[in-house]
mmCIF file of C-alpha atoms in Angstrom:
data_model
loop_
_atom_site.group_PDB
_atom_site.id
_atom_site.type_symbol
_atom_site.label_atom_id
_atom_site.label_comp_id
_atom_site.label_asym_id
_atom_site.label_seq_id
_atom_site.Cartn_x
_atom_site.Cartn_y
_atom_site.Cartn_z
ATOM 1 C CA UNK A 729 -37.635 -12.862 -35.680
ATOM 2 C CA UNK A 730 -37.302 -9.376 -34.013
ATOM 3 C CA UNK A 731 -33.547 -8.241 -32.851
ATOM 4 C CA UNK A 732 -33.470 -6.604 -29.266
ATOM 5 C CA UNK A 733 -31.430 -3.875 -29.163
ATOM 6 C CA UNK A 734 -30.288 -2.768 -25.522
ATOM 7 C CA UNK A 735 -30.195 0.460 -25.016
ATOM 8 C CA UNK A 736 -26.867 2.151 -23.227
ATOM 9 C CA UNK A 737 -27.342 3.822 -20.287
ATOM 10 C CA UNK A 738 -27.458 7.676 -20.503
ATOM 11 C CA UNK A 739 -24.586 9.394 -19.517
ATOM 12 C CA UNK A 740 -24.482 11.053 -16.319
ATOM 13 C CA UNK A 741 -24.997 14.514 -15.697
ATOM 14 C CA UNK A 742 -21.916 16.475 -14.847
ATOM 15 C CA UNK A 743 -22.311 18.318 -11.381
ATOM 16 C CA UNK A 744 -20.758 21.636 -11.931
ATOM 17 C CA UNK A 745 -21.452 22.135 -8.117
ATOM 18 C CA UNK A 746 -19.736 18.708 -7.032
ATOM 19 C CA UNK A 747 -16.853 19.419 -9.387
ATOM 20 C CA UNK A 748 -16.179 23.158 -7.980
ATOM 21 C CA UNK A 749 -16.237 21.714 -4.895
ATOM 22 C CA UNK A 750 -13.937 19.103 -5.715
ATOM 23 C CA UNK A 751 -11.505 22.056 -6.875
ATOM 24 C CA UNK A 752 -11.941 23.603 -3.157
ATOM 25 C CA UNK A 753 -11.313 20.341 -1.340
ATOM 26 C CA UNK A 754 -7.856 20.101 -2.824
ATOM 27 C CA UNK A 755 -6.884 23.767 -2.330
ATOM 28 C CA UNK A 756 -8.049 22.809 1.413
ATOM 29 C CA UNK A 757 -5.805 19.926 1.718
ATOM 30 C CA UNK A 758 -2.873 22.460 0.053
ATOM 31 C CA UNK A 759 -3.248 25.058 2.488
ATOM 32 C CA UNK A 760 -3.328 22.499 5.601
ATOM 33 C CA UNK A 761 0.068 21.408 4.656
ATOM 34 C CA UNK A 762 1.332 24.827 3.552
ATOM 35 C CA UNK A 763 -0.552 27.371 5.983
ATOM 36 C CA UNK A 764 0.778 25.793 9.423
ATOM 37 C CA UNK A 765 2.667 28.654 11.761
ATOM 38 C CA UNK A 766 3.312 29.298 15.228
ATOM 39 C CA UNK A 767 4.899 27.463 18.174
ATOM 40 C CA UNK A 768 3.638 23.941 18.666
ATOM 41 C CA UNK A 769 0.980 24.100 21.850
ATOM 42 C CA UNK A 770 0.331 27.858 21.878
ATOM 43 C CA UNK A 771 -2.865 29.449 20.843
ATOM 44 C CA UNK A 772 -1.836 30.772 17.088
ATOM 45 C CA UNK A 773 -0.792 27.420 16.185
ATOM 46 C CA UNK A 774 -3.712 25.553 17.491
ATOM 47 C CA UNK A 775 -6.199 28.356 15.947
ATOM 48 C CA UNK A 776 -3.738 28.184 12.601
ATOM 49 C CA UNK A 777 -4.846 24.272 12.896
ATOM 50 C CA UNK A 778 -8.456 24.470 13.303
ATOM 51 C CA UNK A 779 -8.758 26.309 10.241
ATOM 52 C CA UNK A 780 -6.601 25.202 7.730
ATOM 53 C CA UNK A 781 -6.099 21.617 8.430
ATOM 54 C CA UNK A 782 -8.908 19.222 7.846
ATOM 55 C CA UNK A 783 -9.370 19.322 3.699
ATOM 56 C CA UNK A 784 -9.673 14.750 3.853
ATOM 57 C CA UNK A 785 -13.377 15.284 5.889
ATOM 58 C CA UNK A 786 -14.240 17.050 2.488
ATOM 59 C CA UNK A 787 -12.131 15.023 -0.331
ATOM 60 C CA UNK A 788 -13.651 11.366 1.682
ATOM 61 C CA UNK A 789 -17.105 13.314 1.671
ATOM 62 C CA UNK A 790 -16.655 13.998 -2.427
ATOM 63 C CA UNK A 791 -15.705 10.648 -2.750
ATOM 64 C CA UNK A 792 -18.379 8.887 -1.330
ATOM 65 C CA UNK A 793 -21.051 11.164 -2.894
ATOM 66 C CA UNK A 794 -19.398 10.623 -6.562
ATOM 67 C CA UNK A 795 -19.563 6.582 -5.830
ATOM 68 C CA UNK A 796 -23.213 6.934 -5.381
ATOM 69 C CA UNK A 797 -23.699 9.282 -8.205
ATOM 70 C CA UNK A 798 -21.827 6.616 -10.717
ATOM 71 C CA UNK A 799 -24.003 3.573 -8.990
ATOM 72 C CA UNK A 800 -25.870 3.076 -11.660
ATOM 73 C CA UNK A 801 -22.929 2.111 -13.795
ATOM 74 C CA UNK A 802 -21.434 0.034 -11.278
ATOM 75 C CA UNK A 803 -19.913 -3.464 -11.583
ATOM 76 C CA UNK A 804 -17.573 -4.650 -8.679
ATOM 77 C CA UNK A 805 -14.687 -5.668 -11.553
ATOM 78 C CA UNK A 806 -14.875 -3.262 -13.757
ATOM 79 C CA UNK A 807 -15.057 -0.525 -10.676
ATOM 80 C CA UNK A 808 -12.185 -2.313 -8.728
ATOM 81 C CA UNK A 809 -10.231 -1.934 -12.228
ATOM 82 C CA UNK A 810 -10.852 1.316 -12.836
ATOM 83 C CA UNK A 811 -9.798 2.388 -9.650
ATOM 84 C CA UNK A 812 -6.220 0.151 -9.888
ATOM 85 C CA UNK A 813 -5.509 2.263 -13.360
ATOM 86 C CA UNK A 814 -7.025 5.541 -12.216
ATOM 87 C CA UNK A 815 -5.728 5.605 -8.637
ATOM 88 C CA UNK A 816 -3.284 3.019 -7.471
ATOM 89 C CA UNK A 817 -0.842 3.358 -10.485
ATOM 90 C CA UNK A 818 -0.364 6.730 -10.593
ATOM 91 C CA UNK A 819 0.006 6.625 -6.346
ATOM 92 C CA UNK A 820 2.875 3.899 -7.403
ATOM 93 C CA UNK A 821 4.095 5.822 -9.982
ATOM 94 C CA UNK A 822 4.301 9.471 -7.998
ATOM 95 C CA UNK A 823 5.920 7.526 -5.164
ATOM 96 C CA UNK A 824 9.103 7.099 -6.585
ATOM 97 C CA UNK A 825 10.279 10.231 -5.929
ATOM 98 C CA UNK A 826 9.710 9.800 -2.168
ATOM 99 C CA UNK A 827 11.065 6.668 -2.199
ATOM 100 C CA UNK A 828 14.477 8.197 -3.819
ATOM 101 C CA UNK A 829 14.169 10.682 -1.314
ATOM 102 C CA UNK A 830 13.701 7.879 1.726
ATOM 103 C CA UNK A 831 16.573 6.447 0.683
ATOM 104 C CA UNK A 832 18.938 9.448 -0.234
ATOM 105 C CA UNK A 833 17.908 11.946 2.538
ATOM 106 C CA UNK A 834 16.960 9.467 5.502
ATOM 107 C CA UNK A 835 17.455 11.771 8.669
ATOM 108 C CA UNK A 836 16.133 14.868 6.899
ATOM 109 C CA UNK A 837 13.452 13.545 4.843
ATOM 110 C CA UNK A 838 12.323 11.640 8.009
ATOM 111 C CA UNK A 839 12.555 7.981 7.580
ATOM 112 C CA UNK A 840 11.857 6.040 10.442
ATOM 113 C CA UNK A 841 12.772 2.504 8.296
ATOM 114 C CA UNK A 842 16.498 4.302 7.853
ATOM 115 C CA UNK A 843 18.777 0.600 8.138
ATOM 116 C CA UNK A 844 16.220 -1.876 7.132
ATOM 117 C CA UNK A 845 16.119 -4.473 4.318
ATOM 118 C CA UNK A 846 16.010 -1.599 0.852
ATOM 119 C CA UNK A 847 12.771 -4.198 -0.309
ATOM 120 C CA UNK A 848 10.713 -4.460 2.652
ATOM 121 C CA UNK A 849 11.420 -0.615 2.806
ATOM 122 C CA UNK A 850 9.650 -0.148 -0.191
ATOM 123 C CA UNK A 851 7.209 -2.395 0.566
ATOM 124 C CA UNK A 852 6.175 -0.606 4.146
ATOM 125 C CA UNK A 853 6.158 2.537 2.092
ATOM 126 C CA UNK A 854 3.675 1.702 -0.645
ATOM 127 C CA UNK A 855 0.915 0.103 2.437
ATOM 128 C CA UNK A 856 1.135 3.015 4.487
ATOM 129 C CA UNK A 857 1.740 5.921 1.993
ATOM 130 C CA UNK A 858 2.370 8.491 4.948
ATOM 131 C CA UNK A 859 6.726 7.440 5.147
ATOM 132 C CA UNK A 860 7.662 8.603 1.492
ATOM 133 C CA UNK A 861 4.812 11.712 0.800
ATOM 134 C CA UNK A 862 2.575 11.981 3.471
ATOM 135 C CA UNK A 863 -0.730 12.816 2.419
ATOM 136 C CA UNK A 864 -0.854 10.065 0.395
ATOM 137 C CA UNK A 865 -1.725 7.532 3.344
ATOM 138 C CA UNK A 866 -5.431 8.275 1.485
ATOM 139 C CA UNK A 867 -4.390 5.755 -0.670
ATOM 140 C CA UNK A 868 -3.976 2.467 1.465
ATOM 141 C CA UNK A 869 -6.955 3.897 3.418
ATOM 142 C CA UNK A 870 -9.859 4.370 0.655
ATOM 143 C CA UNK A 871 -8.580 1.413 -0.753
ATOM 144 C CA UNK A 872 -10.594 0.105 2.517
ATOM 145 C CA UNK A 873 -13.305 1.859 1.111
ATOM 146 C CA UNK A 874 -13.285 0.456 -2.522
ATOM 147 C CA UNK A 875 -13.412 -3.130 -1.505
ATOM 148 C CA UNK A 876 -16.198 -2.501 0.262
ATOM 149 C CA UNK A 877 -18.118 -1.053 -2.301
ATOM 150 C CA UNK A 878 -20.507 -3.813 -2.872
ATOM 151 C CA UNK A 879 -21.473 -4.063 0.827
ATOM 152 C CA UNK A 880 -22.269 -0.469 0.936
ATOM 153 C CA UNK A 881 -24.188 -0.947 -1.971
ATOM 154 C CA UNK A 882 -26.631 -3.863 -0.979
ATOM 155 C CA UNK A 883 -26.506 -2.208 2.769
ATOM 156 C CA UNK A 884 -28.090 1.023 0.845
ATOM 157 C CA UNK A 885 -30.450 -0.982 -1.665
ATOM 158 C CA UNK A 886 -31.877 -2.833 1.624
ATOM 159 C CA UNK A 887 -32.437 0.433 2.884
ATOM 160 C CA UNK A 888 -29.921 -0.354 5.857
ATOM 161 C CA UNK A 889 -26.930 1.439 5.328
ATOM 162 C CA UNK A 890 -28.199 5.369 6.316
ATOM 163 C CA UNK A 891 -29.355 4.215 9.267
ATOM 164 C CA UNK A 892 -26.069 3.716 10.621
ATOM 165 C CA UNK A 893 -24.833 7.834 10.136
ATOM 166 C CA UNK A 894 -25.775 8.548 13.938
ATOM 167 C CA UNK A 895 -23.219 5.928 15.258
ATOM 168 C CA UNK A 896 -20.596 6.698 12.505
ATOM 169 C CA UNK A 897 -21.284 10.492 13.349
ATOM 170 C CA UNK A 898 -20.542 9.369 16.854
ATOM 171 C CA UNK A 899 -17.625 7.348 16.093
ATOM 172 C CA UNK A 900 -16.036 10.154 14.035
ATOM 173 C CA UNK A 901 -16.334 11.865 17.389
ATOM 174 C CA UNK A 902 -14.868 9.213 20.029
ATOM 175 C CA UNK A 903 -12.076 8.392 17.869
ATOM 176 C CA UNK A 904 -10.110 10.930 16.541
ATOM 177 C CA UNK A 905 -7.231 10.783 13.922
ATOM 178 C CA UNK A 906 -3.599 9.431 15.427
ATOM 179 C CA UNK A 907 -0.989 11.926 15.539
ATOM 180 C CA UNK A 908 1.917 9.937 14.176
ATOM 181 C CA UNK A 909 5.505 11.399 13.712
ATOM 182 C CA UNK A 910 8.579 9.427 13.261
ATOM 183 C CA UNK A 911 10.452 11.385 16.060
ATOM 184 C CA UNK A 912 7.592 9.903 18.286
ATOM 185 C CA UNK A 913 8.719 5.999 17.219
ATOM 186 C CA UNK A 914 12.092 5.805 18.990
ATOM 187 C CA UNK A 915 12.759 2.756 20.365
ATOM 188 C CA UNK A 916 9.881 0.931 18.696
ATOM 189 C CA UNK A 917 11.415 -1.955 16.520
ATOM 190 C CA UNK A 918 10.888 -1.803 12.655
ATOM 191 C CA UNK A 919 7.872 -4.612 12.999
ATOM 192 C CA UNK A 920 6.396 -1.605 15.847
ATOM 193 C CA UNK A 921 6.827 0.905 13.619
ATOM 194 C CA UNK A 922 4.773 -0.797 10.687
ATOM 195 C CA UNK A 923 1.923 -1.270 12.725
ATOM 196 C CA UNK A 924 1.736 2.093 13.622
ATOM 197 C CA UNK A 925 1.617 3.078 10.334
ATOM 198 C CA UNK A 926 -0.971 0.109 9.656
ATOM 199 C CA UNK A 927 -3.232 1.832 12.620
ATOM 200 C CA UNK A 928 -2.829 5.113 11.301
ATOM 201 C CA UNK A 929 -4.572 4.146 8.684
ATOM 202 C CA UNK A 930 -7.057 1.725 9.839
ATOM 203 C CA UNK A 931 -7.823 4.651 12.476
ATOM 204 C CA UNK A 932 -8.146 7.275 9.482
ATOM 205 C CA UNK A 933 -10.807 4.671 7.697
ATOM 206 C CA UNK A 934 -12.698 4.350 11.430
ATOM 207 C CA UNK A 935 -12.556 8.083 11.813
ATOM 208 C CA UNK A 936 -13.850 9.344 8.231
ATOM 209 C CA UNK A 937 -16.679 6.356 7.214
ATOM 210 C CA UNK A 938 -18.844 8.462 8.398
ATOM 211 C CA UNK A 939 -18.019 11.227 5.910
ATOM 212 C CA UNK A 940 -18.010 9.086 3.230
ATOM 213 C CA UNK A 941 -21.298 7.276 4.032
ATOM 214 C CA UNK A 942 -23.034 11.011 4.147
ATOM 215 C CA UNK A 943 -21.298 11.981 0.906
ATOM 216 C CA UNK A 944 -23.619 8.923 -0.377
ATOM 217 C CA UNK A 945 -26.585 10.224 1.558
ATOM 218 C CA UNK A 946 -26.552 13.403 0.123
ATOM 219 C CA UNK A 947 -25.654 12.048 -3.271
ATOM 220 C CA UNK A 948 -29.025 9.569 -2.971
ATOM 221 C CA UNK A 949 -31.146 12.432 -1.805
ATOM 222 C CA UNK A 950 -30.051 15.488 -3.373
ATOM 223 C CA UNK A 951 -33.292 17.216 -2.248
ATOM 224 C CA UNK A 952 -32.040 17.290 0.834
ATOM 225 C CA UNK A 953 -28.728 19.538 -0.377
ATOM 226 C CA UNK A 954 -31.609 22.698 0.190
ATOM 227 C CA UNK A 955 -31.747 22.305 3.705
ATOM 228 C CA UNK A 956 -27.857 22.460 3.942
ATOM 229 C CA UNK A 957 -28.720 26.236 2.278
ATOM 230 C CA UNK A 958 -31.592 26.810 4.366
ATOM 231 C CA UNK A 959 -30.386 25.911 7.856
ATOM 232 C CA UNK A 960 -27.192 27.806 6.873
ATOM 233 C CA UNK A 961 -26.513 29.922 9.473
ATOM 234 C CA UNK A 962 -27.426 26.976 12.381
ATOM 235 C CA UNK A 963 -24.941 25.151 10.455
ATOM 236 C CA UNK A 964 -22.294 27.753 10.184
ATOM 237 C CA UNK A 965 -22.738 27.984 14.112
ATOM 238 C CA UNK A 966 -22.928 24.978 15.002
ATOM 239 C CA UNK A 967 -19.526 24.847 13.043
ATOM 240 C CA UNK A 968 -18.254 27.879 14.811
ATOM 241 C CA UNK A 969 -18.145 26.040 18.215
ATOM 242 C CA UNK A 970 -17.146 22.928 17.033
ATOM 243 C CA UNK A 971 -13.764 24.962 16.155
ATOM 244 C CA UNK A 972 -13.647 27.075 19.484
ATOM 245 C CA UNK A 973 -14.033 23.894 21.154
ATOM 246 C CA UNK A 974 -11.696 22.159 19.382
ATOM 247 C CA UNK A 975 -9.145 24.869 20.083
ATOM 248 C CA UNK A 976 -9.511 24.829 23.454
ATOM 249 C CA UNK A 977 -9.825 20.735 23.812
ATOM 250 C CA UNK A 978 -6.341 20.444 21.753
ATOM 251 C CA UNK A 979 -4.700 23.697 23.917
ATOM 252 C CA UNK A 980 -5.603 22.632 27.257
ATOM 253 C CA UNK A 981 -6.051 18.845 27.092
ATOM 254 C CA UNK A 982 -4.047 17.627 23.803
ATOM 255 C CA UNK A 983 -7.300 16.269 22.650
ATOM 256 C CA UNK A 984 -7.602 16.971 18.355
ATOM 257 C CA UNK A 985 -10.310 16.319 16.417
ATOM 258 C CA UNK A 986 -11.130 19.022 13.837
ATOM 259 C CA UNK A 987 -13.082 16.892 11.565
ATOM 260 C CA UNK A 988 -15.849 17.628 13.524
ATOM 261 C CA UNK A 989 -16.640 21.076 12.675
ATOM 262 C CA UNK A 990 -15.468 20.498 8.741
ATOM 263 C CA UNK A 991 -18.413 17.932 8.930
ATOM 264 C CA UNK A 992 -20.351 21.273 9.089
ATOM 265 C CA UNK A 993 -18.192 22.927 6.503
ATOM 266 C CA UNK A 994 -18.885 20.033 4.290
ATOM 267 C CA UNK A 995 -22.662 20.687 4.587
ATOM 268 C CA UNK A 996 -22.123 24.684 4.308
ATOM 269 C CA UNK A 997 -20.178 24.587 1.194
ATOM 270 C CA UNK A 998 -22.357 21.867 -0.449
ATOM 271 C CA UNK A 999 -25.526 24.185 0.344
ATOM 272 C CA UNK A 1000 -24.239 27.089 -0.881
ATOM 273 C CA UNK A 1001 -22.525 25.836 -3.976
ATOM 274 C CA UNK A 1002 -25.575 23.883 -5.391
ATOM 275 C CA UNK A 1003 -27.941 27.215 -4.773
ATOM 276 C CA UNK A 1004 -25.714 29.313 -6.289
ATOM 277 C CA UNK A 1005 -24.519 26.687 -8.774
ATOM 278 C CA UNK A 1006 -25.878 28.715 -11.924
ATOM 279 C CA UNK A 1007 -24.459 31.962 -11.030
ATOM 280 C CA UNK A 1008 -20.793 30.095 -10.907
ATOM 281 C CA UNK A 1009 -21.573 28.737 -14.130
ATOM 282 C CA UNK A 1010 -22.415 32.203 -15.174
ATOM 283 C CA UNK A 1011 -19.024 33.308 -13.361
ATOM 284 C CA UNK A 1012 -16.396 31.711 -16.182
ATOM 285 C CA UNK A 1013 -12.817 32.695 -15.116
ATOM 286 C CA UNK A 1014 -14.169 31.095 -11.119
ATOM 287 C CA UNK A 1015 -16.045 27.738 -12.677
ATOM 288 C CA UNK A 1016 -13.074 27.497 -15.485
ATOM 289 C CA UNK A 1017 -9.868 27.964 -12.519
ATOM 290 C CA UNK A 1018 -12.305 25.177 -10.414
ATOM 291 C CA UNK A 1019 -12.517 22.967 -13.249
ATOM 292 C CA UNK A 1020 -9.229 23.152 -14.202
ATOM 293 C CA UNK A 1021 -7.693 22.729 -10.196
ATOM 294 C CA UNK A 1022 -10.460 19.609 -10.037
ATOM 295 C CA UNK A 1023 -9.336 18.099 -13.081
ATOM 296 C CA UNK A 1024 -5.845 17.965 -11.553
ATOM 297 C CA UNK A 1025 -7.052 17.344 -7.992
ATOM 298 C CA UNK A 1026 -5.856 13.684 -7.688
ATOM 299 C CA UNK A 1027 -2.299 14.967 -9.635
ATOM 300 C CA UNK A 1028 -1.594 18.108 -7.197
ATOM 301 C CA UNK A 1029 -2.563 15.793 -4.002
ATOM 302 C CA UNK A 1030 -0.029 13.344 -5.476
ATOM 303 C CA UNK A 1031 2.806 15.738 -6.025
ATOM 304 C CA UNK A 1032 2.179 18.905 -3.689
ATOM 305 C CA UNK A 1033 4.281 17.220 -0.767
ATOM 306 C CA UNK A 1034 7.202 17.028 -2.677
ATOM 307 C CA UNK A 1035 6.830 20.708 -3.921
ATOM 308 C CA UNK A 1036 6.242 21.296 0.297
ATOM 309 C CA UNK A 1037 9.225 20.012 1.513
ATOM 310 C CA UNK A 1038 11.687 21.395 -1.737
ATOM 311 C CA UNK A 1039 10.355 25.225 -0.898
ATOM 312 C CA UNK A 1040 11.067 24.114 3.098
ATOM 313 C CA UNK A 1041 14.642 23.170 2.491
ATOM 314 C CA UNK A 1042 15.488 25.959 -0.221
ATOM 315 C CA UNK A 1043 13.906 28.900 2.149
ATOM 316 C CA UNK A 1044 15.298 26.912 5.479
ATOM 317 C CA UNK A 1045 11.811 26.817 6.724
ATOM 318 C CA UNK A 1046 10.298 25.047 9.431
ATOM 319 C CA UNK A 1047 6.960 23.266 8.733
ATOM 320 C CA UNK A 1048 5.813 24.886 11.159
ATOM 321 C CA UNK A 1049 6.737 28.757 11.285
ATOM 322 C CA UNK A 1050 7.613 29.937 14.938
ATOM 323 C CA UNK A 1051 5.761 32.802 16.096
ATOM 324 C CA UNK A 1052 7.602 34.927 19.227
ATOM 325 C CA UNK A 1053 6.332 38.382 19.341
ATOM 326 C CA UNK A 1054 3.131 39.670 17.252
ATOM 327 C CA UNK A 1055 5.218 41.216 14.702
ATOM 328 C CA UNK A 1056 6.528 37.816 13.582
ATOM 329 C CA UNK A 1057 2.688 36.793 13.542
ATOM 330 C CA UNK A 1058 1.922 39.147 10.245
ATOM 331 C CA UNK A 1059 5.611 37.944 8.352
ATOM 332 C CA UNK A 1060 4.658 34.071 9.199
ATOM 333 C CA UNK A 1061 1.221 34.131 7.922
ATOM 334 C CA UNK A 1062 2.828 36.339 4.910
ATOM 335 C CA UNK A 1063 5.052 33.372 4.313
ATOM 336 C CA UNK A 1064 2.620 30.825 4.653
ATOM 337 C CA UNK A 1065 0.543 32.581 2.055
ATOM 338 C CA UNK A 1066 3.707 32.578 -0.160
ATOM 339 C CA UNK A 1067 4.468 28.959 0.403
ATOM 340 C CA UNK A 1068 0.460 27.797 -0.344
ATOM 341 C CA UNK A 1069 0.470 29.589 -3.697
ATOM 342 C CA UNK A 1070 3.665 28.545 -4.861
ATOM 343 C CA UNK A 1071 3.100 24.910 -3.655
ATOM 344 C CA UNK A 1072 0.237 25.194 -5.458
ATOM 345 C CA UNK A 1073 1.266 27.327 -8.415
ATOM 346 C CA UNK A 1074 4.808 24.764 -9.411
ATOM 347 C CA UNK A 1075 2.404 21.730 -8.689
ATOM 348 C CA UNK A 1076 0.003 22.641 -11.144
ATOM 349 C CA UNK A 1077 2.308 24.398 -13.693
ATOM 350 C CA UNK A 1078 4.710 20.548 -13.943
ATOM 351 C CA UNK A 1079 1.485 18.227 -13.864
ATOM 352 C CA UNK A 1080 0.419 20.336 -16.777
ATOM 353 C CA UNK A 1081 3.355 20.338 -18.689
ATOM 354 C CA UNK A 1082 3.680 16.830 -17.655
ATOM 355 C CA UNK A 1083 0.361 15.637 -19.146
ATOM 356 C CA UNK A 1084 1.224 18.219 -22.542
ATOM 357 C CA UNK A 1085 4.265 16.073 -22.612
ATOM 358 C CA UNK A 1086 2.737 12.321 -22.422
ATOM 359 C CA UNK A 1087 0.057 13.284 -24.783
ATOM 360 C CA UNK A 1088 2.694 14.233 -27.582
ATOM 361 C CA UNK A 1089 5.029 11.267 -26.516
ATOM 362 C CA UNK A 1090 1.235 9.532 -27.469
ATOM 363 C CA UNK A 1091 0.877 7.632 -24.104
ATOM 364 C CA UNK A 1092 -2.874 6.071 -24.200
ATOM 365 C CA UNK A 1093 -3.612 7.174 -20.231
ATOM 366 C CA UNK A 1094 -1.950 9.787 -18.556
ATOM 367 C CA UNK A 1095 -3.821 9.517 -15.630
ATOM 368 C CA UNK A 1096 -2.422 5.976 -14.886
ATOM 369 C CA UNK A 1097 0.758 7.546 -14.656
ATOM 370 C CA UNK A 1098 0.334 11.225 -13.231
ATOM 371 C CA UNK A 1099 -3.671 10.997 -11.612
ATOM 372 C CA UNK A 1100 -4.710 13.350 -14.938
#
């Protein structure tokens, strides 16, 4: 009697073009947390906005086209699994620090929960993310995402789930992110608070499906990544106004929604990064830096908040800088500059030393424990 042998899948191709832009997603997100100056409400600090903020439309876009990419290997248990060891531990783990700091440093560190029960403390900060490091209220919201992998994939088998872009494209338009500071939750009770936090999130899952369902698109038809090259310059003005209108929306009216035009940066920087894919290759000290800042990209968004507000405190500087005459213009974008590469610089230099340091101690996984 014959054996059958199964053959194992092949291994999928590695994306240079996906992974450099992985690399420039995270430097995005960096330099929307570090590159922030001028007065809230005037025109420097709504322009300083519109550019530098924004870096999640990309990172949910990279997400959802990497899902799609790794389909083939998919199995809801093992990819639910995968994503507790590979993302949810090390958000537990890189937490604790923020926690400490929640508890230690309530008024300065900006802890809204300040008073309540130390347990359900900790349990408001690990749903929401945003109390004890900010950026990481990713976590509880493409957590949303994972559990709904298998719909998307069935939707997208019964050749369904693309046909909903235009009206995620549209919601991504009606319903902007929240703007959610503690200093705006006075008076709200600690239950009030939570939900906030809870809608933040929700809202940040309404607002960026659409992202992530086009990531997929473009990840199922990556023929179609040559139009996002040759329609460049529609796209890059198309992107252009999105910005000057979201300026002048958020300046005169109070209305924000940025993610808008990085939709168009998404498709820009995806065009031009898979024609010119080669020549990066070709390009080693770029394509090695990218691949080095990607591999780490889940580590440095982890830890770069904490970096953030340590360089704030020691320098006595503002999140935002103030900007009162034009000299002060040049020496605040000076210092942001500083900040952004030494955020960037001390988050990269510990995670590395950090990983060096499990690997000799022999740990099995790092990245359940640092993201690496």
């Amino acid at each position: 009697m014959q054996q059958i042998t199964t053959q194992p899948k092949p291994k999928r191709e590695m994306l240079n073009y996906i992974n450099v832009f992985r690399g420039l997603a995270i430097l995005l997100i960096v330099v929307g947390h570090t590159m922030q100056f001028g007065n809230p409400g005037t025109w420097i600090n709504n322009i300083a906005f519109e550019i530098f903020t924004g870096g999640t439309a990309l990172f949910v876009f990279i997400s959802g086209f990497l899902f799609q990419h790794l389909s083939d290997k998919y199995e809801y248990k093992t990819y639910l699994k995968k994503k507790w060891t590979n993302v949810i531990m090390p958000y537990l783990i890189t937490a604790i620090p923020g926690i400490i700091l929640c508890f230690t440093m309530p008024a300065v560190y900006g802890n809204p929960f300040d008073g309540l029960n130390p347990f359900a403390q900790i349990g408001i900060f690990l749903t929401t993310g945003r109390v004890q490091n900010v950026p990481t209220w990713y976590i509880p919201m493409i957590c949303i995402f994972f559990l709904l992998a298998d719909v998307f994939l069935i939707l997208e088998k019964k050749k369904i789930l693309y046909r909903f872009i235009p009206l995620l494209l549209l919601i991504t338009l009606l319903v902007p992110r929240m703007a959610l500071e503690p200093e705006n939750l006075a008076g709200l009770s600690y239950f009030d608070k939570y939900l906030e936090y809870i809608k933040y999130v929700l809202n940040g899952f309404v607002h960026f499906a659409s992202m992530y369902i086009l990531g997929m698109y473009f990840s199922a038809n990556k023929d179609k990544i040559n139009l996002c090259y040759k329609y460049r310059w529609t796209t890059i003005l198309m992107m252009l106004f999105a910005a000057a209108l979201d300026v002048y929306l958020l300046h005169n009216f109070n209305i924000m929604n940025n993610s808008v035009s990085k939709i168009f940066l998404n498709f820009v920087v995806l065009g031009y990064l898979m024609h010119y894919d080669e020549k990066i290759k070709q390009c080693a000290w770029f394509n090695n830096s990218m691949d080095l800042i990607a591999k780490y990209s889940f580590s440095i968004f982890f830890v770069h908040w904490y970096i953030f507000f340590a360089f704030n405190q020691f320098f006595n500087t503002a999140k935002v800088l103030p900007v009162n005459s034009t000299k002060d213009i040049f020496f605040a974008i000076l210092i942001a500059i500083v900040r952004f590469c030494t955020v960037t610089a001390i988050s990269l230099g510990i995670l590395v030393i950090l990983k060096k340091l499990l690997v000799k101690l022999q740990v099995q996984n790092t990245r359940k424990i640092i993201g690496v």
